[in-house]
Short mmCIF file of C-alpha atoms in Angstrom, two decimals:
data_model
loop_
_atom_site.label_atom_id
_atom_site.label_comp_id
_atom_site.label_asym_id
_atom_site.label_seq_id
_atom_site.Cartn_x
_atom_site.Cartn_y
_atom_site.Cartn_z
CA UNK A 75 26.86 -47.76 -30.68
CA UNK A 76 27.52 -44.39 -32.26
CA UNK A 77 29.88 -41.81 -30.65
CA UNK A 78 26.89 -39.57 -29.80
CA UNK A 79 24.99 -42.52 -28.17
CA UNK A 80 28.09 -43.37 -26.16
CA UNK A 81 28.35 -39.81 -24.98
CA UNK A 82 24.62 -39.69 -24.09
CA UNK A 83 24.87 -42.95 -22.10
CA UNK A 84 27.96 -41.66 -20.19
CA UNK A 85 26.33 -38.28 -19.43
CA UNK A 86 23.13 -39.85 -18.18
CA UNK A 87 25.19 -42.25 -15.98
CA UNK A 88 27.07 -39.18 -14.52
CA UNK A 89 23.88 -37.50 -13.31
CA UNK A 90 24.25 -37.66 -9.48
CA UNK A 91 21.40 -38.73 -7.16
CA UNK A 92 19.28 -35.76 -6.20
CA UNK A 93 20.05 -33.92 -9.54
CA UNK A 94 18.31 -33.96 -12.98
CA UNK A 95 19.31 -32.99 -16.51
CA UNK A 96 17.02 -32.10 -19.36
CA UNK A 97 16.96 -33.96 -22.64
CA UNK A 98 18.23 -30.82 -24.33
CA UNK A 99 21.09 -30.41 -21.85
CA UNK A 100 22.25 -33.93 -22.49
CA UNK A 101 22.05 -33.45 -26.21
CA UNK A 102 24.08 -30.28 -25.93
CA UNK A 103 26.73 -31.78 -23.70
CA UNK A 104 26.97 -34.74 -26.08
CA UNK A 105 27.71 -32.38 -29.00
CA UNK A 106 24.40 -32.12 -30.76
CA UNK A 107 22.21 -29.41 -29.19
CA UNK A 108 19.38 -30.27 -31.68
CA UNK A 109 19.07 -33.91 -30.74
CA UNK A 110 16.96 -33.91 -27.65
CA UNK A 111 14.54 -36.30 -29.26
CA UNK A 112 17.41 -38.68 -29.96
CA UNK A 113 18.18 -38.51 -26.24
CA UNK A 114 14.60 -39.71 -25.60
CA UNK A 115 14.99 -42.57 -28.06
CA UNK A 116 18.31 -43.57 -26.46
CA UNK A 117 16.74 -43.57 -23.05
CA UNK A 118 13.74 -45.44 -24.19
CA UNK A 119 15.75 -48.28 -25.95
CA UNK A 120 18.75 -48.55 -23.62
CA UNK A 121 17.71 -47.63 -19.98
CA UNK A 122 17.24 -51.22 -18.91
CA UNK A 123 20.20 -52.72 -20.85
CA UNK A 124 22.59 -50.07 -19.72
CA UNK A 125 21.08 -49.65 -16.27
CA UNK A 126 20.66 -45.86 -16.74
CA UNK A 127 19.19 -43.59 -14.17
CA UNK A 128 16.42 -42.66 -16.62
CA UNK A 129 14.37 -41.00 -13.91
CA UNK A 130 16.87 -38.25 -13.60
CA UNK A 131 16.12 -36.87 -17.11
CA UNK A 132 13.28 -34.41 -17.39
CA UNK A 133 11.99 -31.88 -19.95
CA UNK A 134 12.97 -28.33 -20.10
CA UNK A 135 9.93 -27.18 -18.13
CA UNK A 136 10.92 -29.34 -15.16
CA UNK A 137 8.27 -31.81 -15.93
CA UNK A 138 8.50 -35.65 -15.76
CA UNK A 139 7.28 -37.87 -18.57
CA UNK A 140 7.15 -41.25 -16.90
CA UNK A 141 4.39 -40.54 -14.26
CA UNK A 142 4.33 -41.58 -10.70
CA UNK A 143 7.17 -44.05 -10.94
CA UNK A 144 9.60 -41.28 -12.06
CA UNK A 145 8.25 -38.87 -9.46
CA UNK A 146 8.57 -41.40 -6.64
CA UNK A 147 12.13 -42.25 -7.66
CA UNK A 148 13.10 -38.58 -7.76
CA UNK A 149 11.45 -37.87 -4.42
CA UNK A 150 13.32 -40.76 -2.88
CA UNK A 151 16.50 -38.89 -3.89
CA UNK A 152 15.29 -35.68 -2.14
CA UNK A 153 13.74 -33.84 -4.94
CA UNK A 154 10.66 -31.93 -4.13
CA UNK A 155 7.84 -31.23 -6.65
CA UNK A 156 5.63 -28.20 -6.59
CA UNK A 157 1.88 -28.50 -6.37
CA UNK A 158 1.68 -28.31 -10.19
CA UNK A 159 3.87 -31.45 -10.46
CA UNK A 160 6.86 -29.69 -11.67
CA UNK A 161 10.18 -29.38 -9.96
CA UNK A 162 12.19 -26.14 -9.74
CA UNK A 163 14.70 -26.93 -12.33
CA UNK A 164 17.44 -24.51 -11.25
CA UNK A 165 17.35 -26.09 -7.73
CA UNK A 166 18.17 -29.59 -9.05
CA UNK A 167 19.76 -29.16 -12.36
CA UNK A 168 23.27 -30.59 -12.60
#
């Protein structure tokens, strides 16, 4: 695992319940602000094996990408979605 990947995994693990982070935010905190797509790839390939709280990572618009499963998981943690299906990012961002 590369140092960037290790940092991404650690950052995703550190997102507390009831909070979210964006792909870009994780990339920035891991040291490569232009690597949001790499964060997506890491989540896709490592979520199960690393037991990552994948549902807590959303896009910069406050939209989810994994459909109803992700929305239900976030709602179970107290996150409220607007009628357009987005969450108010500043209210929940770590």
